[in-house]
mmCIF file of C-alpha atoms and ligand atoms in Angstrom:
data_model
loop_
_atom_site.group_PDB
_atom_site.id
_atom_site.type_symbol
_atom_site.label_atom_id
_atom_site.label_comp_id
_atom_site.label_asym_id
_atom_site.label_seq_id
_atom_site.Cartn_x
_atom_site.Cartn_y
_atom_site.Cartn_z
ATOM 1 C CA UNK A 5 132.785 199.862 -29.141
ATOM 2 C CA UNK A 6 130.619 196.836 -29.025
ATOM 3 C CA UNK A 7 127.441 196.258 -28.141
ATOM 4 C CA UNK A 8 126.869 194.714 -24.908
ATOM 5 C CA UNK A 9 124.836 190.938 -24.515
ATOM 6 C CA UNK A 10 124.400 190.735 -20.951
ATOM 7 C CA UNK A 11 122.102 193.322 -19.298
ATOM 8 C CA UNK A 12 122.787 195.371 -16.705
ATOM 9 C CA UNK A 13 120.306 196.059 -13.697
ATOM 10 C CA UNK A 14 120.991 199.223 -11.627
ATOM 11 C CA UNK A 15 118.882 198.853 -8.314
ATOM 12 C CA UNK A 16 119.207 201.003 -5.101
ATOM 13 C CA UNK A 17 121.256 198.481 -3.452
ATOM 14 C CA UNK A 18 123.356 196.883 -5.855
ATOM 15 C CA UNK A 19 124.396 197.042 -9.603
ATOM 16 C CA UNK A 20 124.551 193.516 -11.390
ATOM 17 C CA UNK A 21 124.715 192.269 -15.101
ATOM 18 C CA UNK A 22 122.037 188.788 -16.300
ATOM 19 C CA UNK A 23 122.125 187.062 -19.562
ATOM 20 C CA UNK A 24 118.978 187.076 -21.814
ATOM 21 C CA UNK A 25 119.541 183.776 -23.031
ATOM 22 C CA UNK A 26 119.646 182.041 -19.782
ATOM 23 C CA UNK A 27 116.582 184.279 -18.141
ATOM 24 C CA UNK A 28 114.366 183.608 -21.265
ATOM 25 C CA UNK A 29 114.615 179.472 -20.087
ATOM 26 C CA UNK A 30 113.193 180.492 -16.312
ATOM 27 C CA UNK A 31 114.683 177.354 -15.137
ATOM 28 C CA UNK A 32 117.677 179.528 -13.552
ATOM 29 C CA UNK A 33 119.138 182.522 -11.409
ATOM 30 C CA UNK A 34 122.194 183.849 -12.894
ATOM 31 C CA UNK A 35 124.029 187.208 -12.195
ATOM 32 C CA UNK A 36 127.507 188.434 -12.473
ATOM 33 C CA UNK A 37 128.080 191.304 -10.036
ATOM 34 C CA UNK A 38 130.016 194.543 -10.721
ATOM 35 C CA UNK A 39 131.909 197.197 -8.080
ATOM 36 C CA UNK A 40 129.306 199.208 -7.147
ATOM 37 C CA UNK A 41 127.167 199.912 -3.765
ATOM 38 C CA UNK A 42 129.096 198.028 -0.999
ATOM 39 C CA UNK A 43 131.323 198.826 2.005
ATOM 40 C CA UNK A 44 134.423 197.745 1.768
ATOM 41 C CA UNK A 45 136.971 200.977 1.139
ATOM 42 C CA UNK A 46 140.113 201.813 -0.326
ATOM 43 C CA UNK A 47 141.376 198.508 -3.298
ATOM 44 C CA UNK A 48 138.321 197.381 -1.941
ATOM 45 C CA UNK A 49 135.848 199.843 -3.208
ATOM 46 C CA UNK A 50 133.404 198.677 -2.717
ATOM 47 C CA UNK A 51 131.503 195.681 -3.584
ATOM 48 C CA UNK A 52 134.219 192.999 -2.750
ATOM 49 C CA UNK A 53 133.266 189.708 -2.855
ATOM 50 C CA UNK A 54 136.629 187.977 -3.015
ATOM 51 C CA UNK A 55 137.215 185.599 0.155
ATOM 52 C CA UNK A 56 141.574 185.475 -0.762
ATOM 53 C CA UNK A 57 141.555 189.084 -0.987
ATOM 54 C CA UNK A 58 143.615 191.254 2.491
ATOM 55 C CA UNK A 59 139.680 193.204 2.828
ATOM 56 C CA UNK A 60 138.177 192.970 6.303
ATOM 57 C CA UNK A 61 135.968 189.647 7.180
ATOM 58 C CA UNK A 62 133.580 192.355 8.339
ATOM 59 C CA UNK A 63 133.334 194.295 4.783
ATOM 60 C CA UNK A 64 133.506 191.105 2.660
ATOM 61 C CA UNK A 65 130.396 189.489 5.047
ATOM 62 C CA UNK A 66 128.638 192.482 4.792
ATOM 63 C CA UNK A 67 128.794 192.490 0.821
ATOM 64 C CA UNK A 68 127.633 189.264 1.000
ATOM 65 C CA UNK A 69 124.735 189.958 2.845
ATOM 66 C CA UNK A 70 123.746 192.435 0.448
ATOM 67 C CA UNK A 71 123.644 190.422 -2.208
ATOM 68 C CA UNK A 72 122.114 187.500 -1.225
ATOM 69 C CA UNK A 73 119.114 189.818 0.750
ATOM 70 C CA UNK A 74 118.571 191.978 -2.807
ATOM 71 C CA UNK A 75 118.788 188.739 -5.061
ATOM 72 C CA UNK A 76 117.292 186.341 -2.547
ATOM 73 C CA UNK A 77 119.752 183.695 -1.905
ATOM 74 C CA UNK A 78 120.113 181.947 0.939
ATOM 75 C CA UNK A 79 123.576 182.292 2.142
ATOM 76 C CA UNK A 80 124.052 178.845 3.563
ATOM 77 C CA UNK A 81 123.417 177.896 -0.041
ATOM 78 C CA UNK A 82 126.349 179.393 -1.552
ATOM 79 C CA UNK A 83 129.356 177.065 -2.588
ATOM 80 C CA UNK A 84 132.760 178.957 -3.847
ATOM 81 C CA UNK A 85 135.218 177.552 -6.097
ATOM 82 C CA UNK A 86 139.016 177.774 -4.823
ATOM 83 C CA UNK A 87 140.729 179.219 -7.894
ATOM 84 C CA UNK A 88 144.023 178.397 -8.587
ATOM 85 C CA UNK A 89 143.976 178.858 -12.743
ATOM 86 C CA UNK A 90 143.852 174.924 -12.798
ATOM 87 C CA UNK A 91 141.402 172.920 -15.316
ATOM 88 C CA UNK A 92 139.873 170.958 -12.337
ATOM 89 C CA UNK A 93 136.080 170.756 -12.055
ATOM 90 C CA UNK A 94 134.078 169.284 -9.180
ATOM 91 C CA UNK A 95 130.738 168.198 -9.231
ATOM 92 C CA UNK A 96 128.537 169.720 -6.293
ATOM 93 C CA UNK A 97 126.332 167.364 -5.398
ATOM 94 C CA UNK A 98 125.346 168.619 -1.517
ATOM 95 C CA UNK A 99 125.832 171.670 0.435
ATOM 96 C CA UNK A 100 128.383 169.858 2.857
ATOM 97 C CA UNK A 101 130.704 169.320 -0.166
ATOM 98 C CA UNK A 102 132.067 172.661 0.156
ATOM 99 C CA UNK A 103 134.837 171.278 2.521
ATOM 100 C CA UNK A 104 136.037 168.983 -0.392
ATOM 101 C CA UNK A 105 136.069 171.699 -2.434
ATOM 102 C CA UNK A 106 140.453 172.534 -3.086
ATOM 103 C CA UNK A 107 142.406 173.841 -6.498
ATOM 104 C CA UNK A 108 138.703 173.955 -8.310
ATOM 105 C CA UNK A 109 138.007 176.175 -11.020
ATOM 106 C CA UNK A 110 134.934 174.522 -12.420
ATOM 107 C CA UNK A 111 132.104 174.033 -10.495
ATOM 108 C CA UNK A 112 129.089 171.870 -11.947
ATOM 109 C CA UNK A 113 125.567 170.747 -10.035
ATOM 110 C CA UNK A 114 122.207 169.470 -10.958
ATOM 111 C CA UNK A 115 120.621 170.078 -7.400
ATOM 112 C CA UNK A 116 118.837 172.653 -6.305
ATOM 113 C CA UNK A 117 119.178 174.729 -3.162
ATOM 114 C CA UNK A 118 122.780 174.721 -4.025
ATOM 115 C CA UNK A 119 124.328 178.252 -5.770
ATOM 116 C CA UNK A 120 127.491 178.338 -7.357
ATOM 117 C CA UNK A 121 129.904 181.211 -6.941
ATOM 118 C CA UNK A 122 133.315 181.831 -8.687
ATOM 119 C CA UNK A 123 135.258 184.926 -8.697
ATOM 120 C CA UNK A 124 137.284 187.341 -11.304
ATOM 121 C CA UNK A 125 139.150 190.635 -11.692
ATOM 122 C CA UNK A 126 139.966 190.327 -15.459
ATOM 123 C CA UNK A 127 139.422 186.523 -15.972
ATOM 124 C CA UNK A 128 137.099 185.193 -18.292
ATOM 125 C CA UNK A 129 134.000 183.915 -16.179
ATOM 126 C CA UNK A 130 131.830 181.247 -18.312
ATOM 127 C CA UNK A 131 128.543 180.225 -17.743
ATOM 128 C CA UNK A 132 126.871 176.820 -18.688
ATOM 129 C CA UNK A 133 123.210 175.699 -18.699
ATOM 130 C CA UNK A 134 122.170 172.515 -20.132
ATOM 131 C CA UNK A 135 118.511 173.388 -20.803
ATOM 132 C CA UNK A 136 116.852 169.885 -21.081
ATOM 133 C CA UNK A 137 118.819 168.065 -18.164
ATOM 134 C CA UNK A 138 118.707 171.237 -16.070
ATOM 135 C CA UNK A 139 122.439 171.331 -15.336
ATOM 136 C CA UNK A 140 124.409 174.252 -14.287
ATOM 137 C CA UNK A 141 128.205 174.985 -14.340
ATOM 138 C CA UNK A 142 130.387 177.873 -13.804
ATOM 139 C CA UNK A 143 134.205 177.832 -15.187
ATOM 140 C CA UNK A 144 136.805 180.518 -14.290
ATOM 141 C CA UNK A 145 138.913 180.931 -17.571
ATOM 142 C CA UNK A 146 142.043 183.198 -17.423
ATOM 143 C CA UNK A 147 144.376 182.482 -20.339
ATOM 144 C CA UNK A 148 145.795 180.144 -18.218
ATOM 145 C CA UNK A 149 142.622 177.860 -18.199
ATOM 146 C CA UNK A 150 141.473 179.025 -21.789
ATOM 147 C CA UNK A 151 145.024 177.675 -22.961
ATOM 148 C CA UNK A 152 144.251 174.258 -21.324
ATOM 149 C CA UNK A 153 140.451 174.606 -22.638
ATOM 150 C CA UNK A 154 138.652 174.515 -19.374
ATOM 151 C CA UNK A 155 135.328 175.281 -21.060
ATOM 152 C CA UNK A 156 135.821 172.006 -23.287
ATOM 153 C CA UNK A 157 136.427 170.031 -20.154
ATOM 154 C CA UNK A 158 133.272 171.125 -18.792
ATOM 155 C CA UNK A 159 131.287 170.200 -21.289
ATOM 156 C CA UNK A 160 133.001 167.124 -21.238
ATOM 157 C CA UNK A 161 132.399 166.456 -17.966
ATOM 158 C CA UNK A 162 128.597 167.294 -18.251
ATOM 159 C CA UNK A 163 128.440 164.606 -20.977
ATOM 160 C CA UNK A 164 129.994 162.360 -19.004
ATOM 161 C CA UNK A 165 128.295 162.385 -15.752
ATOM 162 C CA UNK A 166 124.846 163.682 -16.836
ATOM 163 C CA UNK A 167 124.523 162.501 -20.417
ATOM 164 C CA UNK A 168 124.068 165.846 -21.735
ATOM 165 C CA UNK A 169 123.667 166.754 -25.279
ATOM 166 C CA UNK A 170 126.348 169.962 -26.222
ATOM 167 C CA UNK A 171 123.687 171.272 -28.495
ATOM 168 C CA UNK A 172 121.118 171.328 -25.217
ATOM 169 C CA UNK A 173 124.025 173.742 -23.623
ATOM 170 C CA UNK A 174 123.627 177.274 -23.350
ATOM 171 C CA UNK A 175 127.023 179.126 -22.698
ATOM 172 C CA UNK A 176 127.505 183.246 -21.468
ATOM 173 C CA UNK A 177 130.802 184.297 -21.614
ATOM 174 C CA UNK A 178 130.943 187.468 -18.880
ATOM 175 C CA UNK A 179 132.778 190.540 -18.656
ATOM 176 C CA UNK A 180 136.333 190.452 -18.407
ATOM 177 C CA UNK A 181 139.530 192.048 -20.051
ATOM 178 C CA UNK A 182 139.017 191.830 -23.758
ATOM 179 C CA UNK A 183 141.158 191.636 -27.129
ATOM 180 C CA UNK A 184 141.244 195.369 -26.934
ATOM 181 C CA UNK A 185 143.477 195.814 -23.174
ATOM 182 C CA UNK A 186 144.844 192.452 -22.951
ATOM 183 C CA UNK A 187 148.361 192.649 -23.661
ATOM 184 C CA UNK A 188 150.962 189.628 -23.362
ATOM 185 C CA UNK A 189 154.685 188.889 -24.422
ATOM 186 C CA UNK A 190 155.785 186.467 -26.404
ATOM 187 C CA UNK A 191 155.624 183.219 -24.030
ATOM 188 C CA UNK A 192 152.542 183.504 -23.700
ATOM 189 C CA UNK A 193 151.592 183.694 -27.353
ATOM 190 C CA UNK A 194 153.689 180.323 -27.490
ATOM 191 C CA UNK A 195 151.808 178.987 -24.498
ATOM 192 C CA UNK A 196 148.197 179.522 -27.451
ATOM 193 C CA UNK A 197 150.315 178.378 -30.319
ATOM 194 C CA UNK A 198 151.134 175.096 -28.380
ATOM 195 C CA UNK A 199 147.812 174.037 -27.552
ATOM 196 C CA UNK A 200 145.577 175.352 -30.622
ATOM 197 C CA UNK A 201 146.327 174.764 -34.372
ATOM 198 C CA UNK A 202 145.365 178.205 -35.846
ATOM 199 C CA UNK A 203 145.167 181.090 -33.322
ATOM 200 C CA UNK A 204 146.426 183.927 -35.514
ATOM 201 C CA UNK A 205 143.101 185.398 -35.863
ATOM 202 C CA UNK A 206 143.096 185.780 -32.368
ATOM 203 C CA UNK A 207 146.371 187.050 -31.616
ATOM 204 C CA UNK A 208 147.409 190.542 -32.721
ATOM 205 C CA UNK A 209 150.335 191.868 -32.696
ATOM 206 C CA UNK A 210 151.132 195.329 -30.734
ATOM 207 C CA UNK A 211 154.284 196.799 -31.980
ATOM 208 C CA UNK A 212 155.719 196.412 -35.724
ATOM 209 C CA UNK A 213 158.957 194.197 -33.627
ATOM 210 C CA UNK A 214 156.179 191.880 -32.433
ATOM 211 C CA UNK A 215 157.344 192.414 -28.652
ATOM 212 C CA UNK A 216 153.866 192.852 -27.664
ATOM 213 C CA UNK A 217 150.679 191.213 -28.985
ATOM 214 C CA UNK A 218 147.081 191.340 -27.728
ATOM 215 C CA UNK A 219 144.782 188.249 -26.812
ATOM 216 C CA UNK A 220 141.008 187.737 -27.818
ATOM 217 C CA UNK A 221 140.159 185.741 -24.815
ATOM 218 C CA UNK A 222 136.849 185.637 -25.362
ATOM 219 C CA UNK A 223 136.682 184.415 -29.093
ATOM 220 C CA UNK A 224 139.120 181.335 -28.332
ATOM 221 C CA UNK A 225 137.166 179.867 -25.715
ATOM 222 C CA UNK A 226 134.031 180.484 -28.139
ATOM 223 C CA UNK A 227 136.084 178.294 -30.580
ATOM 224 C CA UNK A 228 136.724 176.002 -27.771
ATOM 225 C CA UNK A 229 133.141 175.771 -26.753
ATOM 226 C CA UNK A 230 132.665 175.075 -30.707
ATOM 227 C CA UNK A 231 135.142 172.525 -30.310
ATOM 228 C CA UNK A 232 133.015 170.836 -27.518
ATOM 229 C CA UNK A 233 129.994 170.418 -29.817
ATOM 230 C CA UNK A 234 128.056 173.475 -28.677
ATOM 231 C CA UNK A 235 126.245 175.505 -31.506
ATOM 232 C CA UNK A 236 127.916 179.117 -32.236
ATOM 233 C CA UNK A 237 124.163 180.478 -31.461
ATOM 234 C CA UNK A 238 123.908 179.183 -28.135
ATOM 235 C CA UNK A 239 126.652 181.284 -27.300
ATOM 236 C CA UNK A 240 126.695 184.773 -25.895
ATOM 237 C CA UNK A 241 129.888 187.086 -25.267
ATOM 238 C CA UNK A 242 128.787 189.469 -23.238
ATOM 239 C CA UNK A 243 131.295 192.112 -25.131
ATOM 240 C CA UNK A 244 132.106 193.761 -21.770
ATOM 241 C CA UNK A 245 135.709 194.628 -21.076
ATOM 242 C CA UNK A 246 136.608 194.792 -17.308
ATOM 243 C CA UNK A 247 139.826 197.435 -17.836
ATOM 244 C CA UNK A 248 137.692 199.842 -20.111
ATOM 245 C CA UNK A 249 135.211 199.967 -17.335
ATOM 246 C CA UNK A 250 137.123 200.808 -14.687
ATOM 247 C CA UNK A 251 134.121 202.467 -12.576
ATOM 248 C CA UNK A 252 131.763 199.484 -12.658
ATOM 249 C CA UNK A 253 134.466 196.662 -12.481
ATOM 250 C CA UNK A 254 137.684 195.829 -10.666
ATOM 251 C CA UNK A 255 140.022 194.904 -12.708
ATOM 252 C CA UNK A 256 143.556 193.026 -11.986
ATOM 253 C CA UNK A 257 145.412 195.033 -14.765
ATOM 254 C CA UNK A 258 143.698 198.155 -14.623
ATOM 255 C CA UNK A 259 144.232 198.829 -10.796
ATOM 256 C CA UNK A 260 147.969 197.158 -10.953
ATOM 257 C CA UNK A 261 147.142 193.422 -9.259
ATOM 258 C CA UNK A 262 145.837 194.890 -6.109
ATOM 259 C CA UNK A 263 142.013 194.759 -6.246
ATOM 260 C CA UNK A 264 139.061 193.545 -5.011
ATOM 261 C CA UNK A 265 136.826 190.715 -7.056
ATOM 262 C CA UNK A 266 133.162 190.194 -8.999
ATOM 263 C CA UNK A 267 131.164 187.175 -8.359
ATOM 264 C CA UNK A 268 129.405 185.104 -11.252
ATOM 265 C CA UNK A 269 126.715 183.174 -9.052
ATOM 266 C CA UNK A 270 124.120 180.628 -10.205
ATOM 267 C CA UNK A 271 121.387 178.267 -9.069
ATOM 268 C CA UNK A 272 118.789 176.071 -10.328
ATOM 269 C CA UNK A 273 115.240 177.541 -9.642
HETATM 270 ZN ZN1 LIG B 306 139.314 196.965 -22.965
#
């Protein structure tokens, strides 16, 4: 097994995971949650935070205000993404913009008193932080938006709009299912082969009839976060697979697509 980068915080009232990297700077908040110490039962169980998921308004509100009372956030402050495995990325600029806010799975924001929150059950959840510019972004990456380099795009975009320097950036790249459960067929190994020149290294096959192959998730958007311009030692993988930890996470493959989801959630301080 690997080691893990991110830490992981058990309190009394909820169980959560920070980067080092990011906390060393002290110029932001960042957690990704795990499944432990809410209410919500059953799939559920127990700290839901997924707003698309069939879990009671009551359960998922209540989750909420648990962790926004034990990490102090307001929770007017929070703005969601609406994932849809698209590459589109919106720039938060105010709290009303959270009605604008459709098909996003990049969220990006320089102001504070606004906290960004995306969700995952397996995904790859990514983490930016352009240090001197004090810029924040958070990308939902499931091989869907890995294949069509979401992570590139927003670093991209961050350049674009806020002039930012990709060696400034620091990245996290959260738990989710890793190279070691993350099984595909064939199409979608042609889906990685289309869009990146040499993947192989990546890519494993399963079986000896190459029906099967396994998917390093989190070392191809680390090359495509390379690709962007951002320095291989500003990058941390957090090493933490969401199926092999079935009692702190949910996972969408572990508990067979019906499942409750983590939050990654960040704000300017
Ligand atoms: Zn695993």
């Amino acid at each position: 097994m690997y080691d893990w980068n991110f830490t992981m915080w058990e309190k009394e009232n909820l169980t959560y995971f920070t980067i080092p990297s990011f906390d060393e700077t002290n110029i932001v908040k960042v957690f990704f949650t795990t499944r432990r110490k809410g209410v919500s039962k059953g799939y559920y169980s127990s700290l839901n935070l997924g707003l698309n998921t069939e879990d009671t308004y009551e359960n998922i509100n209540e989750n909420y205000n648990i962790l926004c009372n034990t990490l102090k956030f307001k929770k007017d402050s929070l703005i969601f993404s609406d994932q849809v495995h698209s590459d589109k990325i919106y720039i938060v600029d105010k709290k009303s913009d959270k009605d604008n806010i459709k098909d996003i799975d990049g969220l990006i924001t320089n102001k504070k008193g606004v906290t960004l929150v995306t969700f995952y059950a397996d995904c790859v959840p990514l983490f930016f932080l352009d240090k001197k510019n004090e810029v924040i972004a958070l990308a939902h990456a499931g091989w869907r938006g890995t294949v069509k380099k979401i992570g590139k795009k927003v670093i991209e975009k961050m350049v674009e709009v806020y002039n930012t320097d990709p060696c400034d950036c620091l990245i996290g790249i959260g738990p989710s299912i890793g190279g070691c459960c993350f099984e595909v067929d064939e199409p979608v190994v042609e889906e990685f082969k289309k869009g990146f020149k040499d993947i192989s290294k990546f890519i494993d096959k399963v079986n000896d009839k190459g029906y099967k192959y396994t998917i390093d998730l989190w070392k191809i958007n680390e090359l495509v976060l390379i690709e962007a311009g951002v320095p291989k030692e500003n990058i941390t993988i957090s090493n933490i697979c969401t199926k092999c930890n079935s009692e702190l996470f949910f996972s969408y493959r572990g508990d067979n697509g019906q499942t409750g989801r983590m939050a990654a959630i960040m704000c300017l301080r």
